[in-house]
Short mmCIF file of C-alpha atoms in Angstrom, two decimals:
data_model
loop_
_atom_site.label_atom_id
_atom_site.label_comp_id
_atom_site.label_asym_id
_atom_site.label_seq_id
_atom_site.Cartn_x
_atom_site.Cartn_y
_atom_site.Cartn_z
CA MET A 1 142.93 30.87 72.00
CA LYS A 2 139.51 31.21 73.59
CA ARG A 3 138.39 34.53 75.04
CA VAL A 4 136.72 34.65 78.43
CA VAL A 5 134.07 37.21 79.32
CA ILE A 6 132.17 38.12 82.46
CA THR A 7 128.41 37.87 82.13
CA GLY A 8 127.15 37.85 85.72
CA GLN A 9 128.06 39.11 89.18
CA GLY A 10 126.75 38.68 92.70
CA VAL A 11 127.89 40.25 95.94
CA LEU A 12 127.28 40.33 99.66
CA SER A 13 129.40 42.97 101.34
CA PRO A 14 129.39 45.30 104.33
CA ILE A 15 128.35 48.08 101.92
CA GLY A 16 125.61 46.27 100.05
CA ASN A 17 123.87 42.92 99.68
CA ASN A 18 123.54 43.12 95.91
CA ILE A 19 125.49 44.59 92.99
CA ASP A 20 123.45 47.81 92.73
CA ASP A 21 123.81 48.78 96.40
CA TYR A 22 127.46 47.73 96.46
CA TYR A 23 128.23 49.88 93.42
CA LYS A 24 126.33 52.91 94.66
CA ASN A 25 128.18 52.87 97.99
CA LEU A 26 131.56 52.17 96.34
CA ILE A 27 131.43 55.27 94.17
CA ASN A 28 129.95 57.38 96.97
CA GLY A 29 132.73 56.44 99.38
CA VAL A 30 130.50 54.89 102.04
CA SER A 31 132.12 52.86 104.82
CA GLY A 32 130.54 49.60 105.96
CA VAL A 33 132.65 49.29 109.08
CA ASP A 34 130.89 49.42 112.45
CA TYR A 35 130.74 47.89 115.91
CA ILE A 36 130.59 44.10 116.07
CA THR A 37 127.12 42.66 116.71
CA LYS A 38 127.85 38.96 116.14
CA PHE A 39 129.29 38.41 119.59
CA ASP A 40 130.06 40.45 122.66
CA ALA A 41 133.30 42.25 121.78
CA SER A 42 133.06 44.80 124.58
CA SER A 43 136.08 43.41 126.44
CA MET A 44 138.17 42.85 123.32
CA LYS A 45 140.95 45.06 122.08
CA VAL A 46 139.21 45.42 118.72
CA LYS A 47 135.45 46.03 118.69
CA ILE A 48 134.83 46.85 115.01
CA ALA A 49 134.42 44.91 111.77
CA GLY A 50 132.69 44.91 108.43
CA GLU A 51 129.65 42.73 109.01
CA ILE A 52 126.91 41.74 106.56
CA LYS A 53 123.71 43.47 107.61
CA ASP A 54 120.16 42.19 107.12
CA PHE A 55 121.18 38.90 105.48
CA LYS A 56 118.02 37.03 104.49
CA PRO A 57 119.06 33.59 103.23
CA GLU A 58 115.42 32.46 103.17
CA ASP A 59 114.86 34.68 100.12
CA VAL A 60 117.00 32.23 98.11
CA LEU A 61 117.50 29.09 100.20
CA THR A 62 115.10 26.56 101.66
CA ARG A 63 115.01 26.08 105.41
CA ARG A 64 116.62 22.68 104.89
CA GLU A 65 119.49 24.19 102.87
CA ILE A 66 120.01 26.79 105.59
CA ARG A 67 119.99 24.16 108.35
CA ARG A 68 122.54 21.99 106.55
CA SER A 69 125.04 24.68 105.58
CA ASP A 70 127.40 27.04 107.37
CA ILE A 71 126.75 30.72 106.83
CA VAL A 72 129.89 30.90 104.63
CA THR A 73 128.19 28.46 102.25
CA GLN A 74 124.90 30.38 102.44
CA TYR A 75 126.75 33.53 101.37
CA ALA A 76 128.22 31.58 98.44
CA MET A 77 124.85 30.19 97.34
CA VAL A 78 123.06 33.53 97.63
CA THR A 79 125.70 35.41 95.60
CA ALA A 80 125.83 32.60 93.02
CA ASP A 81 122.08 33.01 92.66
CA GLU A 82 122.44 36.75 91.99
CA ALA A 83 125.28 36.13 89.52
CA ILE A 84 123.41 33.41 87.63
CA LYS A 85 120.19 35.45 87.50
CA GLY A 86 122.14 38.48 86.28
CA SER A 87 123.79 36.41 83.54
CA GLU A 88 120.35 35.27 82.34
CA LEU A 89 121.76 31.78 81.82
CA ASP A 90 118.91 29.37 81.20
CA LEU A 91 120.22 26.49 83.31
CA GLU A 92 117.32 24.22 82.31
CA ASN A 93 118.52 24.25 78.73
CA GLU A 94 122.28 24.43 79.21
CA ASP A 95 124.61 21.40 79.14
CA SER A 96 125.23 21.10 82.89
CA ASP A 97 128.42 19.06 82.28
CA ARG A 98 129.96 22.18 80.77
CA ILE A 99 129.27 24.52 83.71
CA GLY A 100 131.75 24.32 86.57
CA VAL A 101 132.18 25.89 90.00
CA ILE A 102 135.31 27.11 91.76
CA VAL A 103 134.49 28.97 94.95
CA ALA A 104 137.18 29.79 97.48
CA THR A 105 137.18 30.54 101.16
CA GLY A 106 140.15 31.32 103.34
CA ILE A 107 138.80 29.81 106.54
CA GLY A 108 135.65 27.78 105.80
CA GLY A 109 132.86 26.98 108.25
CA ALA A 110 134.27 28.74 111.28
CA ASN A 111 130.88 29.33 112.92
CA THR A 112 130.09 25.64 112.72
CA TRP A 113 133.50 24.68 114.13
CA GLU A 114 133.01 26.88 117.14
CA GLN A 115 129.39 25.89 117.81
CA GLN A 116 130.12 22.19 117.57
CA HIS A 117 133.23 22.49 119.70
CA GLN A 118 130.98 23.96 122.38
CA VAL A 119 128.68 20.93 122.01
CA LEU A 120 131.70 18.65 122.46
CA LEU A 121 132.85 20.50 125.59
CA ASN A 122 129.45 21.12 127.18
CA GLU A 123 127.64 17.92 126.21
CA SER A 124 129.59 15.08 124.60
CA GLY A 125 131.06 13.79 121.38
CA ASP A 126 127.86 11.80 120.83
CA ARG A 127 125.95 15.06 120.48
CA VAL A 128 128.14 16.49 117.70
CA SER A 129 125.94 17.07 114.66
CA PRO A 130 126.16 14.72 111.65
CA PHE A 131 126.26 17.95 109.64
CA PHE A 132 129.40 19.17 111.41
CA VAL A 133 131.92 17.81 108.89
CA PRO A 134 129.99 18.60 105.71
CA MET A 135 129.28 22.09 107.05
CA MET A 136 132.81 23.05 108.06
CA ILE A 137 134.96 21.59 105.28
CA ILE A 138 136.20 24.31 102.99
CA ASN A 139 135.04 22.72 99.74
CA SER A 140 131.41 22.88 100.92
CA VAL A 141 131.17 26.31 99.31
CA SER A 142 131.80 24.87 95.84
CA ALA A 143 129.90 21.68 96.53
CA TYR A 144 126.68 23.34 97.65
CA VAL A 145 126.70 25.86 94.78
CA SER A 146 126.96 22.95 92.33
CA ILE A 147 124.26 20.94 94.14
CA LYS A 148 121.85 23.87 94.36
CA PHE A 149 122.14 24.80 90.70
CA GLY A 150 122.85 21.33 89.24
CA LEU A 151 126.24 22.25 87.75
CA LYS A 152 128.34 19.20 86.84
CA GLY A 153 131.49 20.68 85.31
CA PRO A 154 134.88 21.06 87.06
CA ASN A 155 134.31 21.55 90.77
CA PHE A 156 136.71 22.26 93.60
CA SER A 157 137.75 24.95 96.05
CA ILE A 158 140.96 26.88 96.38
CA VAL A 159 142.68 28.10 99.53
CA SER A 160 145.37 30.78 99.62
CA ALA A 161 144.28 33.02 102.52
CA CYS A 162 143.49 36.53 101.30
CA ALA A 163 144.33 35.61 97.69
CA SER A 164 141.90 32.65 97.64
CA SER A 165 139.14 34.03 95.47
CA GLY A 166 141.65 35.60 93.06
CA HIS A 167 143.08 32.16 92.48
CA ALA A 168 139.54 30.81 92.10
CA ILE A 169 138.76 33.34 89.35
CA ALA A 170 142.11 32.81 87.60
CA ASP A 171 141.66 29.07 87.66
CA ALA A 172 138.07 29.31 86.45
CA TYR A 173 139.47 31.32 83.53
CA ASN A 174 141.92 28.47 82.94
CA GLN A 175 139.13 25.88 82.92
CA ILE A 176 137.50 27.74 80.02
CA ILE A 177 140.80 28.31 78.18
CA LEU A 178 141.57 24.59 78.54
CA ASP A 179 138.09 23.78 77.22
CA ASN A 180 137.07 21.92 80.37
CA ALA A 181 133.96 24.10 80.57
CA ASP A 182 131.99 26.78 78.71
CA VAL A 183 130.82 28.56 81.84
CA MET A 184 132.34 28.82 85.32
CA ILE A 185 130.71 30.15 88.47
CA CYS A 186 133.64 31.43 90.51
CA GLY A 187 134.56 33.66 93.41
CA GLY A 188 134.87 33.46 97.14
CA SER A 189 133.04 33.59 100.42
CA GLU A 190 134.08 34.30 103.99
CA ALA A 191 132.22 34.35 107.30
CA ALA A 192 134.91 34.28 109.93
CA ILE A 193 133.83 37.07 112.26
CA THR A 194 133.67 34.63 115.15
CA LYS A 195 135.12 35.15 118.58
CA LEU A 196 137.94 32.64 118.01
CA CYS A 197 138.99 33.77 114.53
CA PHE A 198 138.73 37.39 115.57
CA SER A 199 140.87 36.75 118.65
CA GLY A 200 143.45 35.11 116.42
CA PHE A 201 143.74 38.14 114.17
CA ILE A 202 143.94 40.40 117.24
CA ALA A 203 146.76 38.23 118.57
CA LEU A 204 148.61 38.71 115.28
CA GLN A 205 148.30 42.48 115.81
CA ALA A 206 146.96 42.69 112.30
CA LEU A 207 143.76 44.64 113.03
CA SER A 208 143.10 48.34 113.44
CA THR A 209 142.30 49.37 117.02
CA ARG A 210 140.60 52.61 115.98
CA ASN A 211 137.48 51.68 117.94
CA ASP A 212 136.27 55.24 118.47
CA VAL A 213 135.49 55.98 114.82
CA PRO A 214 134.82 52.68 113.02
CA GLN A 215 134.12 54.29 109.65
CA LYS A 216 137.58 55.85 109.64
CA ALA A 217 139.48 52.77 110.74
CA SER A 218 140.21 51.30 107.31
CA ARG A 219 142.54 53.87 105.77
CA PRO A 220 144.86 52.19 103.28
CA PHE A 221 147.95 54.22 102.31
CA ASP A 222 147.12 56.98 104.84
CA ALA A 223 149.92 57.86 107.27
CA ASP A 224 147.72 57.08 110.29
CA ARG A 225 146.66 53.59 109.20
CA ASP A 226 147.07 51.01 111.96
CA GLY A 227 145.86 47.68 110.64
CA PHE A 228 143.09 46.08 108.63
CA ILE A 229 139.40 45.70 109.38
CA MET A 230 138.12 42.17 109.36
CA ALA A 231 135.04 41.81 107.19
CA GLU A 232 132.81 39.14 105.70
CA GLY A 233 130.71 38.41 102.66
CA ALA A 234 131.04 36.91 99.22
CA GLY A 235 131.61 37.80 95.60
CA MET A 236 130.67 35.62 92.63
CA LEU A 237 131.27 35.91 88.90
CA VAL A 238 129.93 34.10 85.89
CA LEU A 239 132.82 33.58 83.47
CA GLU A 240 131.95 32.34 80.05
CA SER A 241 133.72 31.61 76.79
CA TYR A 242 133.07 34.40 74.33
CA GLU A 243 131.60 31.96 71.78
CA HIS A 244 129.13 30.64 74.33
CA ALA A 245 128.14 34.14 75.48
CA LYS A 246 127.75 35.36 71.92
CA LYS A 247 125.70 32.37 70.88
CA ARG A 248 123.11 33.00 73.57
CA GLY A 249 123.19 36.79 73.16
CA ALA A 250 124.48 37.42 76.69
CA ASN A 251 125.12 40.88 78.09
CA ILE A 252 128.92 41.06 78.40
CA LEU A 253 130.16 43.16 81.33
CA ALA A 254 133.91 42.98 80.66
CA GLU A 255 136.60 40.56 79.58
CA ILE A 256 139.19 38.78 81.72
CA ILE A 257 142.34 38.67 79.63
CA GLY A 258 144.98 37.40 81.99
CA TYR A 259 146.30 36.83 85.47
CA GLY A 260 149.57 36.46 87.27
CA TYR A 261 150.30 34.31 90.24
CA ASN A 262 153.45 33.55 92.16
CA GLY A 263 154.80 33.15 95.69
CA ASP A 264 157.10 35.22 97.88
CA ALA A 265 158.84 32.22 99.53
CA TYR A 266 159.60 34.53 102.43
CA HIS A 267 157.35 34.56 105.51
CA ILE A 268 154.06 33.06 106.74
CA THR A 269 152.40 36.40 107.53
CA ALA A 270 154.61 39.25 106.25
CA PRO A 271 155.00 40.21 102.59
CA VAL A 272 158.54 40.50 101.26
CA GLU A 273 159.33 44.15 102.02
CA THR A 274 160.85 45.02 98.67
CA GLY A 275 157.55 44.13 96.99
CA ASP A 276 159.44 42.04 94.44
CA GLY A 277 156.91 39.18 94.55
CA ALA A 278 153.96 41.50 94.04
CA ALA A 279 155.78 43.44 91.29
CA LYS A 280 156.56 40.25 89.40
CA CYS A 281 152.97 39.11 89.80
CA MET A 282 151.60 42.29 88.16
CA GLU A 283 154.16 41.93 85.35
CA LEU A 284 153.03 38.35 84.76
CA ALA A 285 149.39 39.45 84.55
CA VAL A 286 150.17 42.15 81.98
CA LYS A 287 152.40 39.82 79.97
CA ARG A 288 149.75 37.10 79.83
CA SER A 289 147.25 39.75 78.73
CA LYS A 290 149.59 40.57 75.82
CA LYS A 291 149.57 44.22 76.87
CA LYS A 292 152.27 46.71 77.82
CA MET A 293 152.71 47.98 81.37
CA GLU A 294 151.87 51.47 80.03
CA ASP A 295 148.43 50.19 78.99
CA VAL A 296 147.33 49.74 82.61
CA GLN A 297 145.12 52.62 83.75
CA TYR A 298 143.66 51.46 87.04
CA ILE A 299 144.76 49.09 89.80
CA ASN A 300 142.37 47.92 92.48
CA ALA A 301 145.04 47.51 95.14
CA HIS A 302 145.24 44.89 97.84
CA GLY A 303 145.65 47.96 100.11
CA THR A 304 144.84 46.39 103.44
CA SER A 305 145.55 49.42 105.66
CA THR A 306 148.45 47.70 107.41
CA LYS A 307 151.78 49.54 107.62
CA LEU A 308 153.58 46.74 105.87
CA ASN A 309 151.26 45.91 102.99
CA ASP A 310 150.62 49.43 101.78
CA GLN A 311 154.29 50.42 101.72
CA MET A 312 155.23 47.15 100.07
CA GLU A 313 152.48 47.42 97.45
CA THR A 314 153.49 51.00 96.63
CA LYS A 315 157.09 49.87 96.14
CA ALA A 316 155.91 46.95 94.04
CA ILE A 317 153.86 49.20 91.75
CA LYS A 318 156.87 51.52 91.30
CA THR A 319 159.13 48.56 90.53
CA ALA A 320 156.71 47.06 88.02
CA PHE A 321 155.64 50.28 86.28
CA ASN A 322 158.63 52.64 86.63
CA ASP A 323 157.60 56.15 85.54
CA HIS A 324 154.12 54.99 84.52
CA ALA A 325 153.35 54.43 88.24
CA ASP A 326 152.59 58.15 88.54
CA ASN A 327 149.95 57.97 85.79
CA LEU A 328 148.03 55.11 87.42
CA LEU A 329 144.81 55.45 89.32
CA ILE A 330 145.09 53.14 92.32
CA SER A 331 142.36 52.57 94.86
CA SER A 332 141.77 50.31 97.78
CA THR A 333 138.07 49.63 98.11
CA LYS A 334 138.92 47.92 101.41
CA SER A 335 138.81 51.46 102.79
CA MET A 336 135.01 51.03 102.53
CA THR A 337 134.39 47.29 102.77
CA GLY A 338 137.13 46.22 105.16
CA HIS A 339 139.05 43.05 104.36
CA LEU A 340 136.92 40.06 103.35
CA LEU A 341 139.91 37.66 103.52
CA GLY A 342 139.17 34.75 101.18
CA ALA A 343 136.33 36.67 99.50
CA THR A 344 138.18 39.94 99.12
CA SER A 345 139.67 39.31 95.70
CA ALA A 346 136.25 38.43 94.29
CA ILE A 347 134.47 41.56 95.51
CA GLU A 348 137.42 43.65 94.32
CA ALA A 349 137.33 41.96 90.92
CA ILE A 350 133.70 43.08 90.79
CA ALA A 351 134.70 46.64 91.79
CA THR A 352 137.26 46.59 88.96
CA ILE A 353 134.76 45.28 86.42
CA LEU A 354 132.24 47.94 87.50
CA ALA A 355 134.89 50.64 87.09
CA ILE A 356 135.57 49.44 83.54
CA LYS A 357 131.91 49.05 82.68
CA ASN A 358 130.78 52.43 84.05
CA GLY A 359 133.89 54.57 83.55
CA ILE A 360 134.02 55.58 87.21
CA VAL A 361 136.95 54.67 89.45
CA PRO A 362 135.99 54.14 93.11
CA PRO A 363 137.97 56.11 95.71
CA THR A 364 140.18 55.18 98.63
CA ILE A 365 138.40 56.87 101.52
CA ASN A 366 139.90 58.19 104.76
CA GLN A 367 142.82 59.85 103.03
CA GLU A 368 143.72 62.59 105.50
CA LYS A 369 147.45 62.52 106.09
CA LYS A 370 150.02 61.67 103.46
CA ASP A 371 152.53 58.91 104.15
CA PRO A 372 155.79 59.86 102.40
CA GLU A 373 156.31 56.16 101.62
CA CYS A 374 152.94 55.98 99.89
CA ASP A 375 153.04 58.72 97.29
CA LEU A 376 151.04 57.49 94.30
CA ASN A 377 147.54 58.54 93.18
CA TYR A 378 145.20 56.52 95.39
CA VAL A 379 142.06 58.32 94.15
CA PRO A 380 141.65 60.03 97.54
CA ASN A 381 138.15 60.29 98.99
CA GLU A 382 136.24 60.99 95.76
CA ALA A 383 135.50 58.76 92.80
CA ILE A 384 136.98 59.83 89.47
CA LYS A 385 135.26 59.62 86.08
CA LYS A 386 137.61 58.02 83.61
CA ASP A 387 137.20 55.69 80.71
CA ILE A 388 139.08 52.51 81.65
CA ASP A 389 140.16 49.99 79.03
CA PHE A 390 142.57 47.88 81.03
CA ALA A 391 142.79 47.37 84.80
CA LEU A 392 144.40 45.06 87.34
CA SER A 393 143.18 43.77 90.70
CA ASN A 394 145.81 42.71 93.24
CA SER A 395 145.48 40.27 96.12
CA PHE A 396 148.21 38.98 98.42
CA GLY A 397 147.64 36.25 101.00
CA PHE A 398 149.33 35.26 104.24
CA GLY A 399 152.00 32.81 103.19
CA GLY A 400 153.19 34.95 100.28
CA HIS A 401 150.47 33.93 97.81
CA ASN A 402 150.20 36.67 95.19
CA VAL A 403 147.53 36.93 92.52
CA CYS A 404 146.80 39.69 90.04
CA LEU A 405 143.75 39.58 87.76
CA ALA A 406 143.66 41.52 84.47
CA PHE A 407 140.37 42.83 83.09
CA SER A 408 139.63 44.84 79.98
CA LYS A 409 136.65 46.54 78.44
CA PHE A 410 134.86 44.22 76.08
CA ASN A 411 135.51 45.66 72.66
CA GLY A 412 133.64 43.14 70.50
CA MET B 1 98.70 11.69 119.15
CA SER B 2 101.63 10.97 121.42
CA LYS B 3 104.18 13.46 122.63
CA VAL B 4 106.90 11.58 120.73
CA PHE B 5 104.96 11.71 117.47
CA GLU B 6 104.33 15.42 117.90
CA PHE B 7 108.04 16.02 118.52
CA VAL B 8 109.11 13.99 115.47
CA LYS B 9 106.53 15.79 113.36
CA THR B 10 107.82 19.17 114.53
CA LEU B 11 111.39 18.14 113.63
CA LEU B 12 110.36 17.04 110.16
CA VAL B 13 108.37 20.23 109.55
CA GLU B 14 110.84 22.67 111.09
CA ASN B 15 114.14 21.13 109.97
CA MET B 16 113.22 19.69 106.62
CA GLN B 17 110.23 21.79 105.54
CA ILE B 18 108.14 18.69 105.00
CA ASP B 19 104.46 19.30 104.37
CA GLU B 20 102.67 18.51 107.64
CA SER B 21 99.85 16.68 105.87
CA LYS B 22 102.29 14.05 104.58
CA ILE B 23 103.48 13.10 108.04
CA ASN B 24 101.74 10.09 109.55
CA MET B 25 102.84 6.93 111.35
CA ASP B 26 103.09 4.98 108.08
CA ALA B 27 105.16 7.55 106.15
CA ASN B 28 108.56 6.21 105.07
CA ILE B 29 111.05 8.87 106.14
CA ILE B 30 113.36 8.49 103.15
CA GLU B 31 111.02 7.35 100.39
CA ASP B 32 107.89 9.32 101.24
CA LEU B 33 109.31 12.35 102.99
CA GLY B 34 112.53 12.85 100.98
CA ALA B 35 115.02 12.65 103.86
CA ASP B 36 118.54 11.31 103.48
CA SER B 37 120.78 9.42 105.90
CA LEU B 38 122.14 12.69 107.33
CA ASP B 39 118.62 13.89 108.11
CA ILE B 40 117.90 10.63 109.96
CA MET B 41 121.04 11.02 112.07
CA ASP B 42 120.12 14.62 112.75
CA ILE B 43 116.60 13.67 113.82
CA VAL B 44 117.94 10.87 116.02
CA ASN B 45 120.35 13.34 117.64
CA ASP B 46 117.50 15.69 118.52
CA ILE B 47 115.25 12.89 119.78
CA GLU B 48 117.99 11.48 121.98
CA LYS B 49 118.53 14.88 123.48
CA GLU B 50 114.83 15.63 124.01
CA PHE B 51 113.85 12.30 125.58
CA ASN B 52 117.20 11.35 127.11
CA VAL B 53 117.30 8.01 125.32
CA THR B 54 119.97 6.33 123.20
CA ILE B 55 119.20 4.96 119.78
CA PRO B 56 122.10 2.66 118.80
CA GLN B 57 123.44 3.08 115.26
CA ASP B 58 122.67 -0.56 114.40
CA GLN B 59 118.99 0.28 114.88
CA TYR B 60 118.90 2.98 112.21
CA GLU B 61 118.09 0.58 109.41
CA ASN B 62 114.99 -0.57 111.27
CA LEU B 63 113.70 2.97 111.58
CA ARG B 64 112.06 3.34 108.19
CA THR B 65 108.73 4.94 108.99
CA VAL B 66 107.74 7.71 111.36
CA GLY B 67 105.89 5.00 113.32
CA ASP B 68 109.10 2.91 113.63
CA VAL B 69 110.84 5.87 115.25
CA VAL B 70 107.93 6.78 117.53
CA ASN B 71 107.40 3.16 118.66
CA PHE B 72 111.12 2.62 119.27
CA VAL B 73 111.35 5.70 121.47
CA GLU B 74 108.11 4.92 123.34
CA ASP B 75 109.33 1.37 124.04
CA LYS B 76 112.55 2.81 125.42
CA LEU B 77 110.58 5.18 127.58
CA GLY B 78 108.66 2.18 128.88
CA LYS B 79 105.25 3.30 127.75
#
């Protein structure tokens, strides 16, 4: 069977607009959560989020590309650019039919939807932009990445709420295993901090209302957690067959050796409380990786900072790992980034790969008060130096979509 | 040059990053300036809004050059 390696990464996150800044802030425990600037949230119950700061699409995109794409697509193109540059792929001399794109988003072009709906209400249907549909449809993220870079391999988008980009990465891995492509650009993007989307999440009572200290609001597994922090950004990976990477002398960051995915078949927003779905999903990922549960050293948790998720995920880890659960390092980097919804799995895959590559496990910040129901080692507040050979990254989406990605050190 | 021409030129420069020196009354919007059908609809949308005129869809195929667009709008405006 083919082996699949990671040779490039790109990120836009509330704690950094490139891999170096993202990594530095991850291991230093820096929060990217702050007051919302994108719209006037002063009268809203929640006033905080993880926004992208100082985004300069013109560094990578032409004015025409910017005008014709939603910001969610711009995030995708900009991170794809960083990932491709980092991989040192020479696109001019590659077989473009063998390079595919699977980029996910949970929500799609929400900004465009809302702007054009205003045009419809305030002006008329005749004034709706011809770019409205191509800008808001979810698959635009994959389409524009392929158009910008001329990539003609397998191309589609995946939607599974907060598991979306995990499914994108797992399915990109499949495309290479199935020999549909040699290289896949994959990941996710999200830009849904709009008044309407935000109001919807507030209505669900899913968000933290800790408005007084934004940097302390995302506190996964802590006893005083009260909801997640909505965030935005994108994460992109270059996956490549080992033969292809070796042939061109690529710098290999890590290897993806398996994944698990399944469904809870339980509820449209709540995870199944026993954690059985998530537990099974982690077991599937380890089994596909041809490893033992005891081989897992680190889990980048879904860890949203909601009451329900963090208890459920703790139970799931105990169910899946039994006694080995106590040996695991588990961190939720959402404590720093907030929850990037459809892009979250991709930026957390990157955090996991960076932990493997550098031998430093990022912390879960804001660990102040222990929750008796959450009693595993969440790497509280400080990063830990540890050589990691095998790690998992969990993501669970509204609707009971579970995905677990399995990464290992590249050992030649 | 006319107000309509100046407006169309600004749209082409600002929205599509077309080199200003290429824009003249004879320039074919698709072939010479690299626009596509979506750009044309977008430009029409902005022109309609700016000058409060309607350009029917069945006219689009007659609007090949910058001059075609400018003349169509000026005729509508009764100049």
